[in-house]
Tab-separated table of C-alpha atoms and ligand atoms in Angstrom:
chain	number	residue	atom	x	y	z
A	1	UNK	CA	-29.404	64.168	44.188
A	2	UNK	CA	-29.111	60.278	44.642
A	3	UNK	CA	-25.774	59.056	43.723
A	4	UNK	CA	-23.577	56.081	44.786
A	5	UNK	CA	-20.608	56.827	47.183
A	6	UNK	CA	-17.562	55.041	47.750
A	7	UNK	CA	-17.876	56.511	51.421
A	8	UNK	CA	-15.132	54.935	53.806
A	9	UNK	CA	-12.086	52.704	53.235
A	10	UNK	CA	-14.291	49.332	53.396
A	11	UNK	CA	-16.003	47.329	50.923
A	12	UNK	CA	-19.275	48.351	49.425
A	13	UNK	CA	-21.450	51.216	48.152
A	14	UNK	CA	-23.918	53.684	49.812
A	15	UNK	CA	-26.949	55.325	48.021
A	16	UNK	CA	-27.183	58.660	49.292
A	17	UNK	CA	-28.427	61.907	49.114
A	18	UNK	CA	-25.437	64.502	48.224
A	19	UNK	CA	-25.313	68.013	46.824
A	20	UNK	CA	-25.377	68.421	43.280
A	21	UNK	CA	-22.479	69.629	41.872
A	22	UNK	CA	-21.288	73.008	41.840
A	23	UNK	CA	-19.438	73.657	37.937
A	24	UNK	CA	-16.488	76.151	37.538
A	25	UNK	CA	-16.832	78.780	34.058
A	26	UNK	CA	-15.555	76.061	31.824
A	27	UNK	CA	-17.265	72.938	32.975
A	28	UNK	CA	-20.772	71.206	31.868
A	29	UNK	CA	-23.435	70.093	34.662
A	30	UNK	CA	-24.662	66.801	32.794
A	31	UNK	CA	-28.166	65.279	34.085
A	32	UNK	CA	-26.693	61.320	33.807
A	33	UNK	CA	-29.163	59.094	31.432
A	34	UNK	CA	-27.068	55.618	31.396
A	35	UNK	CA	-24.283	54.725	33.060
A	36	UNK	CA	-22.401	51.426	32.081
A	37	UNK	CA	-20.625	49.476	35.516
A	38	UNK	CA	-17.186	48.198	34.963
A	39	UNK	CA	-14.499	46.132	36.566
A	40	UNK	CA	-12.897	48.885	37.832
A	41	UNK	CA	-15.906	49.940	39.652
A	42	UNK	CA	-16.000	46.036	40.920
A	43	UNK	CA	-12.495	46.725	42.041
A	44	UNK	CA	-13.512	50.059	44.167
A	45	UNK	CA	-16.461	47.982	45.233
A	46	UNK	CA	-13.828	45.448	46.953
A	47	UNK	CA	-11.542	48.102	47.759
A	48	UNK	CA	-9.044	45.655	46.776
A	49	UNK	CA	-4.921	46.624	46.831
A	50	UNK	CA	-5.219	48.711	43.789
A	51	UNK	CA	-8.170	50.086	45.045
A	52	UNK	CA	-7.100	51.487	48.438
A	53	UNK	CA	-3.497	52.438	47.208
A	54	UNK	CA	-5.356	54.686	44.559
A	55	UNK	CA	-8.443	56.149	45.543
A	56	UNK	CA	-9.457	58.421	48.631
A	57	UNK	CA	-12.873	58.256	49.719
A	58	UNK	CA	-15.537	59.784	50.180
A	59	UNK	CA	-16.606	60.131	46.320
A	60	UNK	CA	-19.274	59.198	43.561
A	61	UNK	CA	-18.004	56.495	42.132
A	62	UNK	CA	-18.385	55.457	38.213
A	63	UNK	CA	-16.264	56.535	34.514
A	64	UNK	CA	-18.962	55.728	31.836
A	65	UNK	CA	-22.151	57.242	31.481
A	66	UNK	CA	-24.203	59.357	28.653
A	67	UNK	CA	-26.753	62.074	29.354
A	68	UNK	CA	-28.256	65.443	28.643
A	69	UNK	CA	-26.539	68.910	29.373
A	70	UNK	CA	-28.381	70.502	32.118
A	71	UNK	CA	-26.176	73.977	32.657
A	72	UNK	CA	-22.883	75.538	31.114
A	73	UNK	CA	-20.250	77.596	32.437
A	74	UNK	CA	-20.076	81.200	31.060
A	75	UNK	CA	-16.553	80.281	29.499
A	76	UNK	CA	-18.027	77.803	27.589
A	77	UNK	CA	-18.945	78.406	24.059
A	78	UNK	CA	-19.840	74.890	22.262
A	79	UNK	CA	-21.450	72.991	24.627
A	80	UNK	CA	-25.402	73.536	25.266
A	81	UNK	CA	-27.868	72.870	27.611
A	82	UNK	CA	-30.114	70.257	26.285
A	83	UNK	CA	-27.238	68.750	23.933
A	84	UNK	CA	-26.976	65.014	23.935
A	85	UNK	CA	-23.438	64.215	25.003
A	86	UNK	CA	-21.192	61.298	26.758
A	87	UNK	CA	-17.739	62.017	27.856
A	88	UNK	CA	-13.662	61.170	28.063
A	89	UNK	CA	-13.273	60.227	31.699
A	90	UNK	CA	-9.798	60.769	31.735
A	91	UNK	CA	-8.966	64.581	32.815
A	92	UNK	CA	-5.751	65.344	31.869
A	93	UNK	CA	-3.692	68.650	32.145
A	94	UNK	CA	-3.476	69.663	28.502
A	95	UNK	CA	0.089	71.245	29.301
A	96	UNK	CA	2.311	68.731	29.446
A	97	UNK	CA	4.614	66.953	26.688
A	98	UNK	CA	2.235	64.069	26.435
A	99	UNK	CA	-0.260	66.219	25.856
A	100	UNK	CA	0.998	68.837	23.363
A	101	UNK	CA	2.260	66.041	21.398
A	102	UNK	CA	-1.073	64.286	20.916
A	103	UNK	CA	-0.174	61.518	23.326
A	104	UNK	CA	-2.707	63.100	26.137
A	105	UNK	CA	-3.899	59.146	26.813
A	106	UNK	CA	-0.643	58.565	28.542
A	107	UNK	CA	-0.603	62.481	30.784
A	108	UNK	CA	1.170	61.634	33.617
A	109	UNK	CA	-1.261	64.269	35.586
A	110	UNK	CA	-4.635	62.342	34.440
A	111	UNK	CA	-7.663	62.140	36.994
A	112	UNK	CA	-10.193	59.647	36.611
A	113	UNK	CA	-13.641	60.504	37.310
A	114	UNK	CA	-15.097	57.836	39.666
A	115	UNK	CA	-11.578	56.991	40.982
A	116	UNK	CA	-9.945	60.510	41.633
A	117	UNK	CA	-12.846	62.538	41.574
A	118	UNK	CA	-16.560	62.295	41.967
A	119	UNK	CA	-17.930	60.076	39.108
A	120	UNK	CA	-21.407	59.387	37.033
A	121	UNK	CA	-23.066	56.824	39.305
A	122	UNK	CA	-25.482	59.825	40.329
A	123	UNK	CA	-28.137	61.966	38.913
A	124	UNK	CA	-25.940	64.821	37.647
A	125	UNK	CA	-22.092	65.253	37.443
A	126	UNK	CA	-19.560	68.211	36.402
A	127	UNK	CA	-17.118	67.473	33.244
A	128	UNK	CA	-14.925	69.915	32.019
A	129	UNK	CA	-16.722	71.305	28.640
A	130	UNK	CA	-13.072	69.857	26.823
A	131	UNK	CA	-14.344	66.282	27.550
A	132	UNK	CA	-17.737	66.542	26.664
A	133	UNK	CA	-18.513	64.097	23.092
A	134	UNK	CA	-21.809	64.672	21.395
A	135	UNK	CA	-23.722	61.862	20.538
A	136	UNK	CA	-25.033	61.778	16.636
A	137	UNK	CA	-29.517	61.474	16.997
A	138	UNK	CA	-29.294	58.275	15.875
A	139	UNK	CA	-26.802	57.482	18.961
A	140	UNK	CA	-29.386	56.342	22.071
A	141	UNK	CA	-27.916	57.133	25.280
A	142	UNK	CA	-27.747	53.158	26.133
A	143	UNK	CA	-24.641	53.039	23.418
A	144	UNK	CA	-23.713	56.758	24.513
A	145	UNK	CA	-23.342	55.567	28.040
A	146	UNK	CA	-20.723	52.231	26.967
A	147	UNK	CA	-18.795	54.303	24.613
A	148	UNK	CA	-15.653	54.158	27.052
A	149	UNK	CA	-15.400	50.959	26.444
A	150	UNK	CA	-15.959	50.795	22.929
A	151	UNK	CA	-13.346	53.310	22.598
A	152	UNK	CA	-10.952	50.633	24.429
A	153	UNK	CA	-12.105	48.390	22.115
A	154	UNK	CA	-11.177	51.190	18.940
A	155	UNK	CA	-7.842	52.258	20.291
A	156	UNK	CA	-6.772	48.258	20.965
A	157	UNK	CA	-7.782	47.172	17.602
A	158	UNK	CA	-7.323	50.334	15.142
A	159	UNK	CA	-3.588	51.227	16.457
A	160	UNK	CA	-3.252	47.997	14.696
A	161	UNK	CA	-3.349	46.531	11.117
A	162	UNK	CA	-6.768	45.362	10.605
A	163	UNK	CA	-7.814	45.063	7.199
A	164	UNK	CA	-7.492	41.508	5.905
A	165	UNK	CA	-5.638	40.335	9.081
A	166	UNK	CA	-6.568	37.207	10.873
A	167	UNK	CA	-7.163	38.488	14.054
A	168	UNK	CA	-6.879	36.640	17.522
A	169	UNK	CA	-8.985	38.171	20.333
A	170	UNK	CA	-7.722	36.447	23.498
A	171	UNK	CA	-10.917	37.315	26.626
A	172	UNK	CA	-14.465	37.875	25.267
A	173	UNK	CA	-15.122	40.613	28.083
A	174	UNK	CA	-17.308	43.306	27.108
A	175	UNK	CA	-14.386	44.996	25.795
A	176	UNK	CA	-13.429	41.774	23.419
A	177	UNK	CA	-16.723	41.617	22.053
A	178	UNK	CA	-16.784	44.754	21.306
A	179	UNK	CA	-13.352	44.442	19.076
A	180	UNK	CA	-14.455	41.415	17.566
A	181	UNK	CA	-17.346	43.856	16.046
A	182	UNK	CA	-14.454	46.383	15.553
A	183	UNK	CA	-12.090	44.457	13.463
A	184	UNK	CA	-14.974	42.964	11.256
A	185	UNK	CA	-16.211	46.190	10.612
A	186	UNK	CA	-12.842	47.244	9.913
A	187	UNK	CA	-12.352	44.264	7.189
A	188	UNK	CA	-10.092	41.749	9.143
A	189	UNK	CA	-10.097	38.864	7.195
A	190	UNK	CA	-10.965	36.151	10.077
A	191	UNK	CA	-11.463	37.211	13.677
A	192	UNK	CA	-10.583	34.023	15.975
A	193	UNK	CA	-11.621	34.575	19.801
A	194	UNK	CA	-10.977	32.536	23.121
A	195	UNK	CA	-12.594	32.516	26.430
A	196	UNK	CA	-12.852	30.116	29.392
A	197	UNK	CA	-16.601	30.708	29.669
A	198	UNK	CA	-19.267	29.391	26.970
A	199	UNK	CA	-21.887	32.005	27.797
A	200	UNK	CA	-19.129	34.972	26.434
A	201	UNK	CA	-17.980	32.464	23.548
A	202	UNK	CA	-21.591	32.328	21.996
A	203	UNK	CA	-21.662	36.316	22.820
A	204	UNK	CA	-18.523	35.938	20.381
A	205	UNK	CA	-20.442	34.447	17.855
A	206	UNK	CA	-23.051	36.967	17.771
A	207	UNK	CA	-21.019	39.668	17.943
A	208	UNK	CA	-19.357	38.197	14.605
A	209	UNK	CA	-16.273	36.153	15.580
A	210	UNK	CA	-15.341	33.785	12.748
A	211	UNK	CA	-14.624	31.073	15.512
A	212	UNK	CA	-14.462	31.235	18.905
A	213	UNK	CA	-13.189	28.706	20.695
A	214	UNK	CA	-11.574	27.441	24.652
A	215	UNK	CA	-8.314	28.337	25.156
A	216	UNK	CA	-7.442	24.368	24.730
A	217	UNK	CA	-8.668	24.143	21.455
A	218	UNK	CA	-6.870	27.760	20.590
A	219	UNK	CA	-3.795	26.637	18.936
A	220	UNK	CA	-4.955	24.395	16.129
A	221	UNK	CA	-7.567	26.722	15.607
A	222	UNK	CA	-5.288	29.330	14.594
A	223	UNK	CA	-2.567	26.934	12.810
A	224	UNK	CA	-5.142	25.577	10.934
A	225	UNK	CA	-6.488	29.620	9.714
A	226	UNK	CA	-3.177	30.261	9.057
A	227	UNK	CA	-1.415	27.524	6.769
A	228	UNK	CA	0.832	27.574	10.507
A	229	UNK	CA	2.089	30.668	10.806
A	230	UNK	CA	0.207	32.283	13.253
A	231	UNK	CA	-2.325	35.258	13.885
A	232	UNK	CA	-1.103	38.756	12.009
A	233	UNK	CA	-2.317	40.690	15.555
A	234	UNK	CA	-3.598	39.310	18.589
A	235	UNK	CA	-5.668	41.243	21.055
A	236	UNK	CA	-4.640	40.366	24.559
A	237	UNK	CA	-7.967	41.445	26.707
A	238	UNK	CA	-8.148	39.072	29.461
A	239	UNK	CA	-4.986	39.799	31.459
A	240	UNK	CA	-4.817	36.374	32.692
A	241	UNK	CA	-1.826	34.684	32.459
A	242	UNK	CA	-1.813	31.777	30.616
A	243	UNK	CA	-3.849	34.130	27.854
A	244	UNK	CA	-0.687	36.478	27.977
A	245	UNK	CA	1.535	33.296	27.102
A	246	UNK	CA	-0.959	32.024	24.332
A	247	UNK	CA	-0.895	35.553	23.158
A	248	UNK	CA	2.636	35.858	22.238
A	249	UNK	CA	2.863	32.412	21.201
A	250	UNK	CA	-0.309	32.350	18.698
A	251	UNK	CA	1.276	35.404	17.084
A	252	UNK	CA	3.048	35.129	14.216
A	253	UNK	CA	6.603	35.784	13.634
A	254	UNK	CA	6.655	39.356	12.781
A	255	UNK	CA	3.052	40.024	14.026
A	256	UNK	CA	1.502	42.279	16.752
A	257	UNK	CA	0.337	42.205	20.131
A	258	UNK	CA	-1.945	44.753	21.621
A	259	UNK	CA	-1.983	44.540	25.361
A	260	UNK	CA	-5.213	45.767	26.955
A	261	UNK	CA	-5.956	43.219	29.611
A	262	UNK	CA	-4.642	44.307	32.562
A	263	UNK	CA	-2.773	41.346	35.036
A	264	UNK	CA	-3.474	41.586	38.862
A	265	UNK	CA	0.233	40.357	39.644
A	266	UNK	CA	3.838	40.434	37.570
A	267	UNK	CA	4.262	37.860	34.504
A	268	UNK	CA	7.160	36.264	33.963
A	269	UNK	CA	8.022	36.210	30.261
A	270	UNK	CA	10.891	34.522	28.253
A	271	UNK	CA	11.376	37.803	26.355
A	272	UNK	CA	14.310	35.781	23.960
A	273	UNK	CA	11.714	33.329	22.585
A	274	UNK	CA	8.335	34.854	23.334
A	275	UNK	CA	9.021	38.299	21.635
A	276	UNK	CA	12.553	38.881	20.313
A	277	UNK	CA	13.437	36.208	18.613
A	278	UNK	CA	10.036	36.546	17.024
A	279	UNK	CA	10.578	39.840	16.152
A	280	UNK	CA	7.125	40.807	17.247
A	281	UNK	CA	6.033	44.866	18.282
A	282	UNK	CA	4.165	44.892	21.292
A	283	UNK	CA	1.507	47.543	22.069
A	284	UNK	CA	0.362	48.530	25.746
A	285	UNK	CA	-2.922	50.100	25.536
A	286	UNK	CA	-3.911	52.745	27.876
A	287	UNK	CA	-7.693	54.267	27.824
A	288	UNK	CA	-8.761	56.132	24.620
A	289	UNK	CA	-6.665	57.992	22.044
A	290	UNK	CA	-7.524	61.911	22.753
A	291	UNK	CA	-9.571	62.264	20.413
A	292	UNK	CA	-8.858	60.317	17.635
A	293	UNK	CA	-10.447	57.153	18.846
A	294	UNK	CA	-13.656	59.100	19.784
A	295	UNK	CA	-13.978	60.096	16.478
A	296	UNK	CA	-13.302	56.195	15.102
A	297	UNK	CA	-16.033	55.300	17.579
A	298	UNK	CA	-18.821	58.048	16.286
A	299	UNK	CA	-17.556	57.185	12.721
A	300	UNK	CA	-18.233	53.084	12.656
A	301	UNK	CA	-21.411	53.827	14.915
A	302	UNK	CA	-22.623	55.937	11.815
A	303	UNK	CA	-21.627	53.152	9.517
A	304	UNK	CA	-24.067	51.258	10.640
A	305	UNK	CA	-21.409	48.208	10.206
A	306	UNK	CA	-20.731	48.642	13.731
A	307	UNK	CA	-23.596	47.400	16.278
A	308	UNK	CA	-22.563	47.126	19.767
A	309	UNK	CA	-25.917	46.409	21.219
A	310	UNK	CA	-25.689	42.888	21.756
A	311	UNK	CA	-23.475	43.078	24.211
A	312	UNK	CA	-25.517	44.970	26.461
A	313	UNK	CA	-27.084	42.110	28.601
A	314	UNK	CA	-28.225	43.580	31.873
A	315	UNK	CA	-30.044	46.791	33.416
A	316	UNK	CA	-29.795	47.642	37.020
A	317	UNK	CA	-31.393	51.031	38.847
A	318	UNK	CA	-29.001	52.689	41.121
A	319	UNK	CA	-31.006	50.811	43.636
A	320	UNK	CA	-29.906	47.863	42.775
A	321	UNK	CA	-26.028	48.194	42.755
A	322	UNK	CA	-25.521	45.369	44.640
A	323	UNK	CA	-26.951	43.200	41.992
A	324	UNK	CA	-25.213	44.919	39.203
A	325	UNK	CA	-21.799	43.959	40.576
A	326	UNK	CA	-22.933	40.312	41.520
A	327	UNK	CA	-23.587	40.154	37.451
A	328	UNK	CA	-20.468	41.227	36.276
A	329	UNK	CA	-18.196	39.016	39.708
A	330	UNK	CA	-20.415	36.028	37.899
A	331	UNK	CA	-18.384	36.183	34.608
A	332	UNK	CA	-21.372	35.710	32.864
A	333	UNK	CA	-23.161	39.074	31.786
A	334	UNK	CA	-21.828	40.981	28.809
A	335	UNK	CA	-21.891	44.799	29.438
A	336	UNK	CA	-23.967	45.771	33.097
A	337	UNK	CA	-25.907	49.173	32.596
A	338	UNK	CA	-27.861	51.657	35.263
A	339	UNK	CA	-30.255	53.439	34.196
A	340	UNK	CA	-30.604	56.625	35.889
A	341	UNK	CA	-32.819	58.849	34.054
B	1	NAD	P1	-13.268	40.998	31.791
B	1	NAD	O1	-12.144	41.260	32.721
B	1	NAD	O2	-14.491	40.382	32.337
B	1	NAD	O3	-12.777	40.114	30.555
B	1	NAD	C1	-11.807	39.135	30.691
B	1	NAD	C2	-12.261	37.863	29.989
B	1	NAD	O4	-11.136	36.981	29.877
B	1	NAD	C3	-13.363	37.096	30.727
B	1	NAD	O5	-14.471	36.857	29.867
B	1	NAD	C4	-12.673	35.799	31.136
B	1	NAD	O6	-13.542	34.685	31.156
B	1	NAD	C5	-11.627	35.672	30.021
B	1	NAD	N1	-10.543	34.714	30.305
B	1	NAD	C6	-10.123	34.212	31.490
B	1	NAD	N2	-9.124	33.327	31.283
B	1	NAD	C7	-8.908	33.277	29.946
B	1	NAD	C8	-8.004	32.550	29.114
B	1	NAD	N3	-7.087	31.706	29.629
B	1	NAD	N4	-8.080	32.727	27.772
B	1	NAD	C9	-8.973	33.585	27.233
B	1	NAD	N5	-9.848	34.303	27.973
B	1	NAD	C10	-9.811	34.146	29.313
B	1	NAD	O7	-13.808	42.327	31.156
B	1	NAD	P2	-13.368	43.606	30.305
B	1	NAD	O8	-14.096	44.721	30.937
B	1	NAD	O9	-13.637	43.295	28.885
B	1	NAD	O10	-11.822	43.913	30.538
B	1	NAD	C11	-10.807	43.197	29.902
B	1	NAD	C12	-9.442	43.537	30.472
B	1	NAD	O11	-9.056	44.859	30.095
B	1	NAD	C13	-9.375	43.536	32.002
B	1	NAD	O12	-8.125	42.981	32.385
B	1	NAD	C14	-9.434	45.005	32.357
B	1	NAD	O13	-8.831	45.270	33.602
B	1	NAD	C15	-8.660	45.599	31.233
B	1	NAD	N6	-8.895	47.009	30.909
B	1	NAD	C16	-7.839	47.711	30.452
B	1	NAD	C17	-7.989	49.031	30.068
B	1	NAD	C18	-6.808	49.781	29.556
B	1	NAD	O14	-6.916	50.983	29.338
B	1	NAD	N7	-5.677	49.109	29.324
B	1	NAD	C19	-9.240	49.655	30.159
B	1	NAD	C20	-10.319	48.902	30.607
B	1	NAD	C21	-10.142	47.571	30.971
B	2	ZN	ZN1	-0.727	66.096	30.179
């Protein structure tokens, strides 16, 4: 099968012919339809510090991706072939405490497909059956493909207090825009995002912000939406600095901060005024809640108050990786697609 390898400790991809995979009794062969390119793949791509601390090449890179079930494992009793499915990319052990306490998110023992082992940038891959998400008909496999994101999105805004909130969404990434449809499907009251860029900021608009607005401009927006007192949550998704800072100051006293943005170096924070004396609860955010969010994601997709579509602005072949990461290092495409199949 054709599938993109992360071959050797150097930057780039290879298209390439590879075996497809072998699956044990409980795994799912999945015949990959869409497959949605993220940072992290730009970051294996670069085979930047993170990068070559973490993964070990050779392997199939790519973590998001929808498809059709091709074969099951003779252990497996609820998965089919022909079923419509995406998946959690996140293997965890199912043993541990994290996991037997419903916290399997944070499994210390979590493998990532397309960083620890081979991912969805390919024609087929194997997912253990446990991971596999069925799509609802009305689902198409572009959406089923992005619905890791989305489920950052979910988990960033729904472990917080939506509903009649005014929100602040700091970074109109894919994964911004899609919480700014989040929280106004989930009834915030006015949903206030910032970005550096203008292309992302009018993706804002259509995606349903209230106002979105340059980080300059932030503060009186929020001041003035809020009689002074500052946002009820903010969504930190940009992991830039300066964001982090506006963040915990555009908060209001009391409020909440969900952390999703990740930084590429240490921030130095005044923890006395920035967060305690504020009295603020901080939230770090890591991947999707197992499976709660996956079932907040299928949920506001069947709404039909939810419509992440918008967001998706460009379509590569596997052919044509190179181009797909050159759109998303540009800063100015929403959500960067293959399509495989
Ligand atoms: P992204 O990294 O492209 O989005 C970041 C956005 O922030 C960009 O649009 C950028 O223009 C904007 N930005 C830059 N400076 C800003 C400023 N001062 N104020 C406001 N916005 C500013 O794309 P993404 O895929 O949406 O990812 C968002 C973040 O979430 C990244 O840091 C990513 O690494 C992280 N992430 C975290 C998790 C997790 O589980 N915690 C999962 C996926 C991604
Ligand atoms: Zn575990």
């Amino acid at each position: 099968m054709k599938a993109l390898v992360k071959e050797k400790a150097a930057p780039g991809f290879a298209l390439r012919d590879v075996p497809v995979p072998s699956i044990r009794d409980d795994e799912v062969l999945i015949r990959v339809i869409r497959a949605g390119v993220c940072g992290t793949d730009v970051h294996i791509y670069e085979w930047d510090k993170w990068a070559s601390s973490r993964c070990k090449p050779p392997f199939v890179v790519g973590h998001e991706f929808a498809g059709e079930v091709a074969s099951v494992g003779k252990l497996v009793t609820d998965v089919h072939e022909g079923d419509r499915v995406t998946a959690e990319g996140h293997i965890v052990d199912g043993r541990c405490m994290l996991c037997r306490t419903g916290n399997a998110h944070v499994c210390p023992h979590t493998r990532i497909i397309g960083v620890d082992r081979d991912g969805c940038f390919a024609e087929y891959i194997a997912m253990p059956a446990s991971n596999v998400w069925h799509l609802d008909d009305a689902t198409s496999y572009d959406v089923g493909g992005i619905h890791d994101p989305i489920g950052n999105a979910v988990h960033t805004a729904l472990t917080a207090d939506i509903p009649g909130a005014v929100v602040l969404i700091t970074g109109c990434g894919p994964i911004g825009l899609f919480a700014i449809g989040v929280c106004r499907a989930a009834g915030a009251a006015r949903v206030i995002a910032s970005d550096v860029n203008d292309r992302r900021l009018d993706l804002a608009r259509t995606m349903g912000a209230h106002s979105a607005v340059h980080p300059a401009d932030l503060r009186a927006e929020v001041m003035s939406a809020t009689g002074g007192l500052g946002a009820d949550v903010v969504l930190e998704m940009s992991g830039v600095d300066p964001a982090v800072h506006q963040a915990l100051a555009l908060v209001r006293v009391g409020g909440h901060v969900q952390m999703l943005g990740i930084p590429a170096a240490p921030i130095e924070i005044d923890f006395a005024s920035e967060v305690i004396f504020k009295g603020i609860t901080i939230y770090g955010v890591v991947g999707r809640r197992m499976y709660d969010t996956w079932h907040q994601v299928t949920r506001l997709l069947r709404s039909g108050e939810f419509d992440p579509t918008p967001v998706i602005t460009h379509r590569f072949p596997l052919e044509e990786a190179e181009a797909a990461i050159a759109a998303i290092k540009s800063g100015d495409a929403g959500k960067v697609i293959f399509e495989i199949a």
